[in-house]
Amino acid sequence: MQDILVSVWRYRYFIFSSAAGEFQARFARSRLGGFWGVLGPLCQSAVYALVLSSVLSDRFGGGSHPYAAYLLAGTLGWAFFSEVILACVNVFTGNANLIKKVSFPGIVLPFSAAVSAGINAVLLLFAVLTVFFISGWPLSVHILWIPLIYGVSLIFAMGFGLILGVLTVFIRDIRHGAQILMQLWFWLTPVVYAEGMIPEKYRYLLKLNPAYPVVSGFQDVLVYGRMPNLGHLAMTAALGAVLVLFALTLYRKAAGEMADVL
């Protein structure tokens, strides 16, 4: 385990430069640059707000404005969570040439993907906060909890995604299954609907959803102006830490065969 951490630290400059290079290449010769990275989630939220606001407005105090704020906050939490997981799923198969080089430790690739997702998350956060400011939506001091929520999301997403990423090297069907899983997971998480819309007898199942504390955390601090549920976040972080340890152990055992399979 220690050798993995040493490799990550030794290649820290590669991790950040690779993420920065990927970001620049993605928007090369683009006049709007990183704006395209946040346009997708914002447009998706706008569509949901337009289509569903008339149905759900009563759940958010009437009108489309409260619902739009709730939706943007939930999207902010879900976007980073899902992007890190899906990036880790494809990170080894998508960088087969690098992994085949004996001198290159493949374990640094998921960290580079996480940094890249973090850049997108910061841009999206800035865009959402700008929308909130322009629309006059009040923000409280509790937005200072946002880095903690992002940190919890990163721990779990990295652990879960890395496990799937290692398994994808040997079972390529997992890559396609992960896409379907994330689509189902999205609708099982109260991003576009209110928690109160879930029948009370099934509401306890939300506590089994690791994405729920992240999404609801953003909704708490941005929409309701209150601190997130630290107990729920702690449970997701603890589960994520276990998954990270398992993922690193799994990678260490599989690393010797990965280059041959790829």
Short mmCIF file of C-alpha atoms in Angstrom, two decimals:
data_model
loop_
_atom_site.label_atom_id
_atom_site.label_comp_id
_atom_site.label_asym_id
_atom_site.label_seq_id
_atom_site.Cartn_x
_atom_site.Cartn_y
_atom_site.Cartn_z
CA MET A 1 0.00 0.00 0.00
CA GLN A 2 2.83 2.36 0.85
CA ASP A 3 4.42 1.93 -2.58
CA ILE A 4 1.15 3.03 -4.21
CA LEU A 5 1.05 6.20 -2.14
CA VAL A 6 4.72 6.85 -2.93
CA SER A 7 4.00 6.51 -6.65
CA VAL A 8 1.12 8.97 -6.44
CA TRP A 9 3.30 11.49 -4.62
CA ARG A 10 6.24 10.99 -6.98
CA TYR A 11 4.05 11.56 -10.02
CA ARG A 12 2.06 14.43 -8.52
CA TYR A 13 3.29 16.87 -11.14
CA PHE A 14 2.25 14.48 -13.90
CA ILE A 15 -1.20 14.17 -12.31
CA PHE A 16 -1.83 17.90 -12.34
CA SER A 17 -0.16 18.59 -15.67
CA SER A 18 -2.07 15.73 -17.30
CA ALA A 19 -5.39 17.04 -16.00
CA ALA A 20 -4.54 20.56 -17.13
CA GLY A 21 -3.42 19.30 -20.55
CA GLU A 22 -6.63 17.32 -21.00
CA PHE A 23 -8.67 20.40 -20.12
CA GLN A 24 -6.78 22.57 -22.59
CA ALA A 25 -6.99 19.95 -25.36
CA ARG A 26 -10.72 19.54 -24.85
CA PHE A 27 -11.38 23.21 -25.49
CA ALA A 28 -8.55 23.95 -27.93
CA ARG A 29 -9.44 26.65 -30.45
CA SER A 30 -12.70 27.24 -28.61
CA ARG A 31 -13.57 30.87 -27.90
CA LEU A 32 -15.81 29.97 -24.97
CA GLY A 33 -13.30 27.51 -23.49
CA GLY A 34 -14.38 25.91 -20.22
CA PHE A 35 -17.87 27.34 -20.55
CA TRP A 36 -18.77 24.35 -22.72
CA GLY A 37 -17.94 22.07 -19.80
CA VAL A 38 -20.70 23.60 -17.66
CA LEU A 39 -23.19 24.30 -20.43
CA GLY A 40 -24.42 20.69 -20.51
CA PRO A 41 -25.42 20.41 -16.83
CA LEU A 42 -26.91 23.92 -16.87
CA CYS A 43 -29.00 23.18 -19.97
CA GLN A 44 -30.15 19.88 -18.52
CA SER A 45 -31.23 21.66 -15.34
CA ALA A 46 -33.02 24.32 -17.38
CA VAL A 47 -34.96 21.66 -19.29
CA TYR A 48 -35.98 19.88 -16.10
CA ALA A 49 -36.97 23.20 -14.53
CA LEU A 50 -39.14 24.17 -17.51
CA VAL A 51 -40.77 20.76 -17.85
CA LEU A 52 -41.28 19.88 -14.19
CA SER A 53 -41.66 23.24 -12.44
CA SER A 54 -45.41 23.36 -13.07
CA VAL A 55 -45.78 19.91 -11.51
CA LEU A 56 -43.41 20.34 -8.57
CA SER A 57 -43.68 24.03 -7.76
CA ASP A 58 -46.02 23.42 -4.81
CA ARG A 59 -43.36 21.26 -3.17
CA PHE A 60 -40.95 24.22 -3.15
CA GLY A 61 -43.14 27.07 -2.00
CA GLY A 62 -44.76 27.81 -5.36
CA GLY A 63 -43.26 29.14 -8.57
CA SER A 64 -40.43 27.80 -10.68
CA HIS A 65 -37.70 29.87 -9.00
CA PRO A 66 -37.35 27.77 -5.79
CA TYR A 67 -37.47 24.58 -7.81
CA ALA A 68 -34.79 25.83 -10.20
CA ALA A 69 -32.52 26.60 -7.23
CA TYR A 70 -33.15 23.14 -5.76
CA LEU A 71 -32.43 21.52 -9.12
CA LEU A 72 -29.21 23.45 -9.70
CA ALA A 73 -27.93 22.57 -6.24
CA GLY A 74 -28.71 18.89 -6.72
CA THR A 75 -27.11 18.87 -10.16
CA LEU A 76 -24.00 20.44 -8.69
CA GLY A 77 -23.61 17.54 -6.27
CA TRP A 78 -24.49 14.80 -8.74
CA ALA A 79 -22.32 16.04 -11.63
CA PHE A 80 -19.01 15.70 -9.77
CA PHE A 81 -20.01 12.44 -8.08
CA SER A 82 -20.96 10.73 -11.34
CA GLU A 83 -18.12 12.20 -13.40
CA VAL A 84 -15.44 10.84 -11.06
CA ILE A 85 -17.00 7.37 -11.02
CA LEU A 86 -17.38 7.12 -14.80
CA ALA A 87 -13.90 8.57 -15.40
CA CYS A 88 -12.35 5.94 -13.12
CA VAL A 89 -14.31 3.14 -14.82
CA ASN A 90 -12.65 3.91 -18.18
CA VAL A 91 -9.32 5.25 -16.95
CA PHE A 92 -7.27 2.06 -17.41
CA THR A 93 -8.79 0.80 -20.66
CA GLY A 94 -8.62 4.30 -22.10
CA ASN A 95 -4.91 4.67 -21.30
CA ALA A 96 -3.69 1.21 -22.26
CA ASN A 97 -0.58 2.53 -24.04
CA LEU A 98 0.67 4.30 -20.92
CA ILE A 99 0.02 1.33 -18.65
CA LYS A 100 1.99 -0.96 -20.94
CA LYS A 101 5.08 1.10 -20.23
CA VAL A 102 6.76 -0.70 -17.35
CA SER A 103 8.16 2.48 -15.82
CA PHE A 104 4.75 4.12 -15.58
CA PRO A 105 2.54 3.38 -12.52
CA GLY A 106 -1.03 3.15 -13.76
CA ILE A 107 -2.45 3.98 -10.33
CA VAL A 108 -1.79 7.69 -10.90
CA LEU A 109 -4.30 7.78 -13.76
CA PRO A 110 -7.44 7.75 -11.54
CA PHE A 111 -6.00 10.63 -9.54
CA SER A 112 -5.42 12.59 -12.73
CA ALA A 113 -9.04 11.89 -13.75
CA ALA A 114 -10.22 13.10 -10.34
CA VAL A 115 -8.27 16.36 -10.71
CA SER A 116 -9.78 16.86 -14.17
CA ALA A 117 -13.26 16.30 -12.73
CA GLY A 118 -12.40 18.73 -9.96
CA ILE A 119 -11.59 21.45 -12.50
CA ASN A 120 -14.98 20.92 -14.12
CA ALA A 121 -16.63 20.97 -10.70
CA VAL A 122 -15.09 24.33 -9.82
CA LEU A 123 -16.25 25.81 -13.12
CA LEU A 124 -19.77 24.48 -12.62
CA LEU A 125 -19.83 25.75 -9.04
CA PHE A 126 -18.82 29.21 -10.19
CA ALA A 127 -21.51 29.15 -12.89
CA VAL A 128 -24.23 28.04 -10.45
CA LEU A 129 -23.24 30.64 -7.85
CA THR A 130 -23.31 33.28 -10.59
CA VAL A 131 -26.83 32.21 -11.56
CA PHE A 132 -27.89 32.36 -7.90
CA PHE A 133 -26.39 35.84 -7.52
CA ILE A 134 -27.97 37.21 -10.69
CA SER A 135 -31.38 35.77 -9.81
CA GLY A 136 -31.18 37.27 -6.31
CA TRP A 137 -31.32 33.94 -4.51
CA PRO A 138 -29.96 34.46 -0.97
CA LEU A 139 -26.79 32.60 -0.02
CA SER A 140 -25.73 31.98 3.57
CA VAL A 141 -22.41 31.41 5.28
CA HIS A 142 -23.12 27.68 5.11
CA ILE A 143 -21.76 27.59 1.56
CA LEU A 144 -18.39 27.25 3.32
CA TRP A 145 -19.34 23.58 3.84
CA ILE A 146 -19.11 22.98 0.09
CA PRO A 147 -15.40 21.91 0.07
CA LEU A 148 -16.18 19.29 2.73
CA ILE A 149 -19.10 17.94 0.71
CA TYR A 150 -16.90 17.75 -2.38
CA GLY A 151 -14.26 15.93 -0.34
CA VAL A 152 -16.72 13.30 0.87
CA SER A 153 -18.02 12.86 -2.67
CA LEU A 154 -14.46 12.41 -3.97
CA ILE A 155 -13.56 9.75 -1.41
CA PHE A 156 -16.54 7.56 -2.20
CA ALA A 157 -16.51 8.13 -5.96
CA MET A 158 -12.79 7.36 -6.20
CA GLY A 159 -13.11 4.17 -4.21
CA PHE A 160 -16.16 2.87 -6.03
CA GLY A 161 -14.97 4.00 -9.45
CA LEU A 162 -11.49 2.53 -9.03
CA ILE A 163 -12.92 -0.87 -8.14
CA LEU A 164 -15.04 -0.81 -11.29
CA GLY A 165 -12.07 0.48 -13.28
CA VAL A 166 -9.85 -2.44 -12.31
CA LEU A 167 -12.62 -4.96 -12.99
CA THR A 168 -13.35 -3.35 -16.37
CA VAL A 169 -9.86 -4.29 -17.55
CA PHE A 170 -10.83 -7.95 -17.24
CA ILE A 171 -14.60 -7.70 -17.84
CA ARG A 172 -15.32 -5.04 -20.46
CA ASP A 173 -19.09 -5.36 -20.02
CA ILE A 174 -18.75 -3.47 -16.73
CA ARG A 175 -18.04 -0.29 -18.69
CA HIS A 176 -21.47 -0.45 -20.33
CA GLY A 177 -23.18 -1.59 -17.15
CA ALA A 178 -21.73 1.38 -15.27
CA GLN A 179 -23.47 3.80 -17.65
CA ILE A 180 -26.82 2.17 -16.98
CA LEU A 181 -26.10 2.01 -13.25
CA MET A 182 -25.43 5.74 -13.08
CA GLN A 183 -28.64 6.52 -14.96
CA LEU A 184 -30.67 4.45 -12.50
CA TRP A 185 -28.73 5.87 -9.57
CA PHE A 186 -29.57 9.40 -10.70
CA TRP A 187 -33.30 8.74 -10.52
CA LEU A 188 -32.95 6.98 -7.17
CA THR A 189 -31.41 10.19 -5.77
CA PRO A 190 -33.61 13.25 -5.09
CA VAL A 191 -32.02 15.57 -7.63
CA VAL A 192 -35.05 16.50 -9.73
CA TYR A 193 -37.73 15.64 -7.18
CA ALA A 194 -38.24 16.43 -3.52
CA GLU A 195 -37.45 13.94 -0.79
CA GLY A 196 -40.99 14.45 0.51
CA MET A 197 -42.40 12.97 -2.68
CA ILE A 198 -41.08 9.56 -1.71
CA PRO A 199 -43.66 7.53 0.28
CA GLU A 200 -42.72 7.72 3.94
CA LYS A 201 -42.44 3.95 4.33
CA TYR A 202 -39.70 3.90 1.68
CA ARG A 203 -37.91 7.07 2.73
CA TYR A 204 -35.48 5.18 4.96
CA LEU A 205 -33.91 3.72 1.80
CA LEU A 206 -32.34 7.11 1.13
CA LYS A 207 -29.94 6.42 3.99
CA LEU A 208 -28.63 3.46 1.97
CA ASN A 209 -27.84 5.72 -1.00
CA PRO A 210 -24.27 7.08 -0.70
CA ALA A 211 -25.06 9.86 -3.19
CA TYR A 212 -27.93 11.18 -1.07
CA PRO A 213 -25.81 12.95 1.61
CA VAL A 214 -23.79 14.65 -1.14
CA VAL A 215 -26.77 15.87 -3.17
CA SER A 216 -28.84 16.83 -0.13
CA GLY A 217 -25.77 18.54 1.33
CA PHE A 218 -25.59 20.91 -1.62
CA GLN A 219 -29.33 21.49 -1.42
CA ASP A 220 -29.06 22.25 2.30
CA VAL A 221 -26.29 24.83 2.04
CA LEU A 222 -27.41 26.50 -1.20
CA VAL A 223 -31.20 26.33 -1.09
CA TYR A 224 -32.18 26.08 2.56
CA GLY A 225 -29.27 28.02 4.05
CA ARG A 226 -28.44 25.43 6.68
CA MET A 227 -25.53 23.17 7.47
CA PRO A 228 -25.48 19.71 5.86
CA ASN A 229 -26.22 16.55 7.79
CA LEU A 230 -22.71 15.77 9.04
CA GLY A 231 -23.76 12.35 10.31
CA HIS A 232 -24.88 11.24 6.87
CA LEU A 233 -21.76 12.69 5.27
CA ALA A 234 -19.59 10.87 7.80
CA MET A 235 -21.20 7.54 6.90
CA THR A 236 -20.58 8.11 3.19
CA ALA A 237 -16.99 9.14 3.92
CA ALA A 238 -16.39 6.07 6.07
CA LEU A 239 -17.82 3.76 3.41
CA GLY A 240 -15.75 5.56 0.81
CA ALA A 241 -12.57 5.10 2.85
CA VAL A 242 -13.23 1.36 3.04
CA LEU A 243 -13.81 1.24 -0.71
CA VAL A 244 -10.59 3.17 -1.38
CA LEU A 245 -8.56 0.73 0.71
CA PHE A 246 -10.20 -2.23 -1.02
CA ALA A 247 -9.68 -0.62 -4.44
CA LEU A 248 -5.98 0.00 -3.83
CA THR A 249 -5.55 -3.58 -2.59
CA LEU A 250 -7.39 -4.90 -5.64
CA TYR A 251 -5.26 -2.78 -7.96
CA ARG A 252 -2.05 -3.95 -6.34
CA LYS A 253 -3.00 -7.61 -6.86
CA ALA A 254 -4.19 -7.06 -10.42
CA ALA A 255 -1.51 -4.62 -11.63
CA GLY A 256 0.84 -7.37 -12.79
CA GLU A 257 -1.77 -8.83 -15.15
CA MET A 258 -3.39 -5.60 -16.32
CA ALA A 259 -0.70 -4.73 -18.86
CA ASP A 260 -0.96 -8.17 -20.48
CA VAL A 261 -4.77 -8.05 -20.64
CA LEU A 262 -4.80 -4.55 -22.08
#
